[in-house]
mmCIF file of C-alpha atoms in Angstrom:
data_model
loop_
_atom_site.group_PDB
_atom_site.id
_atom_site.type_symbol
_atom_site.label_atom_id
_atom_site.label_comp_id
_atom_site.label_asym_id
_atom_site.label_seq_id
_atom_site.Cartn_x
_atom_site.Cartn_y
_atom_site.Cartn_z
ATOM 1 C CA UNK A 21 46.800 148.893 135.398
ATOM 2 C CA UNK A 22 47.893 145.417 136.462
ATOM 3 C CA UNK A 23 51.324 146.162 137.803
ATOM 4 C CA UNK A 24 54.897 144.756 136.929
ATOM 5 C CA UNK A 25 54.742 140.904 136.831
ATOM 6 C CA UNK A 26 57.878 138.506 136.549
ATOM 7 C CA UNK A 27 58.157 135.183 135.557
ATOM 8 C CA UNK A 28 59.025 132.522 137.061
ATOM 9 C CA UNK A 29 58.671 133.562 140.538
ATOM 10 C CA UNK A 30 61.109 130.994 141.287
ATOM 11 C CA UNK A 31 63.883 129.066 139.551
ATOM 12 C CA UNK A 32 66.178 126.200 140.718
ATOM 13 C CA UNK A 33 69.165 125.366 138.399
ATOM 14 C CA UNK A 34 72.050 123.444 138.243
ATOM 15 C CA UNK A 35 75.313 125.367 138.226
ATOM 16 C CA UNK A 36 76.552 125.616 134.590
ATOM 17 C CA UNK A 37 72.796 125.953 133.198
ATOM 18 C CA UNK A 38 71.802 128.956 131.478
ATOM 19 C CA UNK A 39 68.401 130.799 132.837
ATOM 20 C CA UNK A 40 66.145 133.402 131.460
ATOM 21 C CA UNK A 41 63.836 135.287 133.064
ATOM 22 C CA UNK A 42 61.253 137.692 131.793
ATOM 23 C CA UNK A 43 59.544 140.990 133.120
ATOM 24 C CA UNK A 44 56.513 142.884 131.807
ATOM 25 C CA UNK A 45 56.482 146.392 132.820
ATOM 26 C CA UNK A 46 53.266 148.238 133.430
ATOM 27 C CA UNK A 47 51.821 148.876 130.079
ATOM 28 C CA UNK A 48 52.521 152.762 129.255
ATOM 29 C CA UNK A 49 55.767 152.839 130.920
ATOM 30 C CA UNK A 50 58.986 153.613 128.854
ATOM 31 C CA UNK A 51 61.768 153.036 131.605
ATOM 32 C CA UNK A 52 62.536 149.500 132.571
ATOM 33 C CA UNK A 53 65.032 148.581 135.688
ATOM 34 C CA UNK A 54 66.873 145.227 136.398
ATOM 35 C CA UNK A 55 68.033 144.693 140.167
ATOM 36 C CA UNK A 56 69.759 142.249 142.261
ATOM 37 C CA UNK A 57 68.846 141.522 145.790
ATOM 38 C CA UNK A 58 70.981 139.168 147.968
ATOM 39 C CA UNK A 59 69.952 137.641 151.450
ATOM 40 C CA UNK A 60 70.119 140.592 153.884
ATOM 41 C CA UNK A 61 70.853 143.581 151.638
ATOM 42 C CA UNK A 62 69.020 145.892 149.786
ATOM 43 C CA UNK A 63 68.595 145.717 145.798
ATOM 44 C CA UNK A 64 71.521 146.683 143.684
ATOM 45 C CA UNK A 65 71.406 148.152 140.297
ATOM 46 C CA UNK A 66 71.791 146.076 137.420
ATOM 47 C CA UNK A 67 70.980 148.018 133.987
ATOM 48 C CA UNK A 68 68.089 149.955 132.268
ATOM 49 C CA UNK A 69 66.321 150.263 129.143
ATOM 50 C CA UNK A 70 64.821 153.675 128.019
ATOM 51 C CA UNK A 71 62.271 152.007 125.422
ATOM 52 C CA UNK A 72 64.146 149.340 123.429
ATOM 53 C CA UNK A 73 67.682 151.183 124.205
ATOM 54 C CA UNK A 74 69.924 149.749 126.914
ATOM 55 C CA UNK A 75 71.497 152.869 128.266
ATOM 56 C CA UNK A 76 73.602 151.872 131.191
ATOM 57 C CA UNK A 77 75.096 148.743 132.792
ATOM 58 C CA UNK A 78 76.471 148.211 136.126
ATOM 59 C CA UNK A 79 79.784 146.757 136.601
ATOM 60 C CA UNK A 80 77.837 143.988 138.598
ATOM 61 C CA UNK A 81 76.409 142.808 135.083
ATOM 62 C CA UNK A 82 79.185 140.408 134.029
ATOM 63 C CA UNK A 83 79.751 139.024 130.501
ATOM 64 C CA UNK A 84 77.263 136.057 131.565
ATOM 65 C CA UNK A 85 74.676 138.297 131.993
ATOM 66 C CA UNK A 86 72.541 140.056 128.851
ATOM 67 C CA UNK A 87 69.360 141.882 128.866
ATOM 68 C CA UNK A 88 67.183 142.620 126.356
ATOM 69 C CA UNK A 89 63.882 144.762 125.686
ATOM 70 C CA UNK A 90 62.572 143.999 122.057
ATOM 71 C CA UNK A 91 59.934 146.188 120.753
ATOM 72 C CA UNK A 92 60.419 148.524 124.058
ATOM 73 C CA UNK A 93 57.896 146.210 125.703
ATOM 74 C CA UNK A 94 58.804 142.907 127.668
ATOM 75 C CA UNK A 95 62.285 142.531 129.048
ATOM 76 C CA UNK A 96 64.439 139.298 129.417
ATOM 77 C CA UNK A 97 67.280 138.920 131.438
ATOM 78 C CA UNK A 98 69.627 135.979 130.530
ATOM 79 C CA UNK A 99 72.266 134.430 132.580
ATOM 80 C CA UNK A 100 74.638 131.899 130.839
ATOM 81 C CA UNK A 101 76.677 129.354 132.696
ATOM 82 C CA UNK A 102 75.147 130.091 136.236
ATOM 83 C CA UNK A 103 77.346 130.125 139.006
ATOM 84 C CA UNK A 104 76.389 129.476 143.173
ATOM 85 C CA UNK A 105 77.080 133.227 143.552
ATOM 86 C CA UNK A 106 74.582 134.242 141.057
ATOM 87 C CA UNK A 107 71.814 132.921 143.461
ATOM 88 C CA UNK A 108 69.656 135.870 144.441
ATOM 89 C CA UNK A 109 66.146 137.676 143.919
ATOM 90 C CA UNK A 110 66.036 139.643 140.071
ATOM 91 C CA UNK A 111 63.579 142.438 140.658
ATOM 92 C CA UNK A 112 62.224 144.088 137.830
ATOM 93 C CA UNK A 113 60.572 148.003 137.983
ATOM 94 C CA UNK A 114 59.579 150.321 135.582
ATOM 95 C CA UNK A 115 58.827 153.945 135.511
ATOM 96 C CA UNK A 116 57.561 156.459 133.193
ATOM 97 C CA UNK A 117 60.082 158.937 132.039
ATOM 98 C CA UNK A 118 59.385 162.652 130.875
ATOM 99 C CA UNK A 119 56.996 163.073 133.722
ATOM 100 C CA UNK A 120 56.818 164.378 137.277
ATOM 101 C CA UNK A 121 56.862 160.799 137.961
ATOM 102 C CA UNK A 122 59.883 159.863 136.152
ATOM 103 C CA UNK A 123 61.800 158.999 139.176
ATOM 104 C CA UNK A 124 59.194 156.660 140.597
ATOM 105 C CA UNK A 125 59.780 153.141 140.251
ATOM 106 C CA UNK A 126 57.128 150.314 140.582
ATOM 107 C CA UNK A 127 58.772 146.981 141.182
ATOM 108 C CA UNK A 128 57.293 143.408 140.160
ATOM 109 C CA UNK A 129 57.249 140.531 142.799
ATOM 110 C CA UNK A 130 60.862 139.178 141.514
ATOM 111 C CA UNK A 131 62.248 136.180 140.754
ATOM 112 C CA UNK A 132 64.162 134.000 143.039
ATOM 113 C CA UNK A 133 66.947 132.153 141.659
ATOM 114 C CA UNK A 134 68.830 129.015 143.289
ATOM 115 C CA UNK A 135 71.808 127.884 141.724
ATOM 116 C CA UNK A 136 72.979 124.497 143.070
ATOM 117 C CA UNK B 16 79.185 157.733 145.234
ATOM 118 C CA UNK B 17 76.100 158.183 146.555
ATOM 119 C CA UNK B 18 75.002 155.954 149.517
ATOM 120 C CA UNK B 19 72.168 155.026 151.819
ATOM 121 C CA UNK B 20 72.772 154.162 155.441
ATOM 122 C CA UNK B 21 69.792 152.495 157.741
ATOM 123 C CA UNK B 22 69.678 151.512 161.138
ATOM 124 C CA UNK B 23 70.373 147.999 162.006
ATOM 125 C CA UNK B 24 67.682 145.784 162.601
ATOM 126 C CA UNK B 25 65.657 143.882 163.507
ATOM 127 C CA UNK B 26 63.680 146.080 165.155
ATOM 128 C CA UNK B 27 60.820 144.853 167.510
ATOM 129 C CA UNK B 28 57.971 146.685 168.854
ATOM 130 C CA UNK B 29 54.710 146.070 170.777
ATOM 131 C CA UNK B 30 51.438 146.911 168.571
ATOM 132 C CA UNK B 31 50.499 150.919 169.071
ATOM 133 C CA UNK B 32 54.500 151.640 169.871
ATOM 134 C CA UNK B 33 55.825 154.551 167.978
ATOM 135 C CA UNK B 34 58.310 153.727 165.203
ATOM 136 C CA UNK B 35 61.444 155.451 163.833
ATOM 137 C CA UNK B 36 63.682 153.834 161.430
ATOM 138 C CA UNK B 37 66.833 156.205 160.525
ATOM 139 C CA UNK B 38 67.845 156.762 157.186
ATOM 140 C CA UNK B 39 70.823 159.078 155.818
ATOM 141 C CA UNK B 40 72.447 159.382 152.842
ATOM 142 C CA UNK B 41 75.300 160.638 150.942
ATOM 143 C CA UNK B 42 74.659 162.265 147.323
ATOM 144 C CA UNK B 43 75.893 164.874 145.151
ATOM 145 C CA UNK B 44 73.044 167.074 143.869
ATOM 146 C CA UNK B 45 69.411 166.722 145.121
ATOM 147 C CA UNK B 46 68.232 163.332 145.074
ATOM 148 C CA UNK B 47 64.693 162.163 145.399
ATOM 149 C CA UNK B 48 64.308 159.877 148.398
ATOM 150 C CA UNK B 49 62.209 157.118 148.971
ATOM 151 C CA UNK B 50 60.847 154.373 151.446
ATOM 152 C CA UNK B 51 59.552 150.887 150.158
ATOM 153 C CA UNK B 52 58.354 148.058 152.067
ATOM 154 C CA UNK B 53 58.580 144.385 151.501
ATOM 155 C CA UNK B 54 56.431 142.001 152.764
ATOM 156 C CA UNK B 55 57.536 138.297 153.021
ATOM 157 C CA UNK B 56 57.719 136.793 149.460
ATOM 158 C CA UNK B 57 56.655 139.661 147.886
ATOM 159 C CA UNK B 58 58.559 142.453 145.418
ATOM 160 C CA UNK B 59 59.109 146.188 146.946
ATOM 161 C CA UNK B 60 55.716 148.219 147.210
ATOM 162 C CA UNK B 61 56.485 152.293 147.334
ATOM 163 C CA UNK B 62 55.378 153.678 150.932
ATOM 164 C CA UNK B 63 56.297 157.636 150.528
ATOM 165 C CA UNK B 64 58.668 159.709 148.737
ATOM 166 C CA UNK B 65 59.910 163.506 148.883
ATOM 167 C CA UNK B 66 61.534 165.188 146.041
ATOM 168 C CA UNK B 67 62.971 168.060 147.781
ATOM 169 C CA UNK B 68 64.296 169.702 151.181
ATOM 170 C CA UNK B 69 61.504 170.117 153.437
ATOM 171 C CA UNK B 70 59.076 167.829 151.930
ATOM 172 C CA UNK B 71 57.244 165.690 154.379
ATOM 173 C CA UNK B 72 56.141 162.307 152.720
ATOM 174 C CA UNK B 73 53.022 160.622 154.139
ATOM 175 C CA UNK B 74 51.223 157.341 153.518
ATOM 176 C CA UNK B 75 48.954 154.949 155.833
ATOM 177 C CA UNK B 76 50.370 156.787 158.735
ATOM 178 C CA UNK B 77 53.683 156.442 158.116
ATOM 179 C CA UNK B 78 55.760 159.715 157.642
ATOM 180 C CA UNK B 79 59.109 161.037 156.530
ATOM 181 C CA UNK B 80 60.825 164.662 155.987
ATOM 182 C CA UNK B 81 63.685 165.339 153.905
ATOM 183 C CA UNK B 82 66.294 167.040 155.878
ATOM 184 C CA UNK B 83 68.748 168.225 153.526
ATOM 185 C CA UNK B 84 70.843 169.857 156.547
ATOM 186 C CA UNK B 85 71.512 166.706 158.369
ATOM 187 C CA UNK B 86 71.298 164.603 155.017
ATOM 188 C CA UNK B 87 68.250 162.282 156.685
ATOM 189 C CA UNK B 88 65.076 160.870 155.749
ATOM 190 C CA UNK B 89 63.979 159.061 159.136
ATOM 191 C CA UNK B 90 60.543 157.203 158.641
ATOM 192 C CA UNK B 91 58.118 157.419 161.866
ATOM 193 C CA UNK B 92 54.726 155.944 162.655
ATOM 194 C CA UNK B 93 52.700 157.094 165.821
ATOM 195 C CA UNK B 94 50.965 153.851 166.271
ATOM 196 C CA UNK B 95 52.180 150.405 164.537
ATOM 197 C CA UNK B 96 50.040 146.955 163.907
ATOM 198 C CA UNK B 97 51.053 143.560 163.453
ATOM 199 C CA UNK B 98 50.137 144.261 159.724
ATOM 200 C CA UNK B 99 53.124 146.335 159.539
ATOM 201 C CA UNK B 100 55.576 143.792 160.097
ATOM 202 C CA UNK B 101 57.992 143.963 156.952
ATOM 203 C CA UNK B 102 61.345 144.776 155.825
ATOM 204 C CA UNK B 103 61.792 148.727 155.140
ATOM 205 C CA UNK B 104 63.996 150.013 152.544
ATOM 206 C CA UNK B 105 65.147 153.475 152.158
ATOM 207 C CA UNK B 106 66.399 154.310 149.024
ATOM 208 C CA UNK B 107 67.818 157.603 146.774
ATOM 209 C CA UNK B 108 67.340 158.227 143.190
ATOM 210 C CA UNK B 109 70.702 159.193 141.560
ATOM 211 C CA UNK B 110 70.198 162.630 139.295
ATOM 212 C CA UNK B 111 72.508 161.863 136.774
ATOM 213 C CA UNK B 112 69.521 161.129 133.969
ATOM 214 C CA UNK B 113 69.633 157.354 134.877
ATOM 215 C CA UNK B 114 67.197 157.997 137.805
ATOM 216 C CA UNK B 115 68.477 154.497 139.481
ATOM 217 C CA UNK B 116 68.050 153.912 142.965
ATOM 218 C CA UNK B 117 70.554 153.238 145.583
ATOM 219 C CA UNK B 118 68.944 151.155 148.482
ATOM 220 C CA UNK B 119 70.147 151.245 151.995
ATOM 221 C CA UNK B 120 70.441 147.451 153.504
ATOM 222 C CA UNK B 121 66.980 147.413 155.026
ATOM 223 C CA UNK B 122 65.350 147.189 158.410
ATOM 224 C CA UNK B 123 63.324 144.343 159.478
ATOM 225 C CA UNK B 124 60.570 145.487 161.816
ATOM 226 C CA UNK B 125 58.320 142.824 164.034
ATOM 227 C CA UNK B 126 55.216 144.174 165.683
ATOM 228 C CA UNK B 127 53.870 141.653 168.426
ATOM 229 C CA UNK B 128 50.478 141.670 169.686
#
């Protein structure tokens, strides 16, 4: 069990550019969540996957955001035409649904995005 | 909708002092409750959890009891150390099947030697 990993850890981009983040969950975990955390705030839910299916998206996830989880393993979060308001820490978490630990999520170290 | 309210920080304590960080929640149904800790530059680490009323979660000297009657889940530690300095987040897991978390705004703890 190597934990949840995220790449890159830091990303600086210019407004209008596209960025993509990757999350590798704990290997046997079938659920994967994305959250966004702005400075001084708690994380806010963006979207989640059960295996490869994206089952819920928050209203925070505008049309410029898209997430995928091909083959139910790693996931990517892409932001198109970035805006300064997208600057935040993007956190990924995974869990094992269908067990008594369904509601326990394990978080990665996050990707800090800065949009100039 | 569901929500979590935490006491504002920062909280500054001397080493070996008693710690309480207040957390109250609003939820439909009976959510699971969690405390996570975030050290500088790192992601969130699960500290403890409780899944039903009167459950007590504990880990590394930290404790919190699920109080349904007061809708609270206050975090306590009898004697803090400098290494406990971090941001602490209270969260609930929604029970609609998503199990997404609703977090409080976090409480920064600074422990002085």
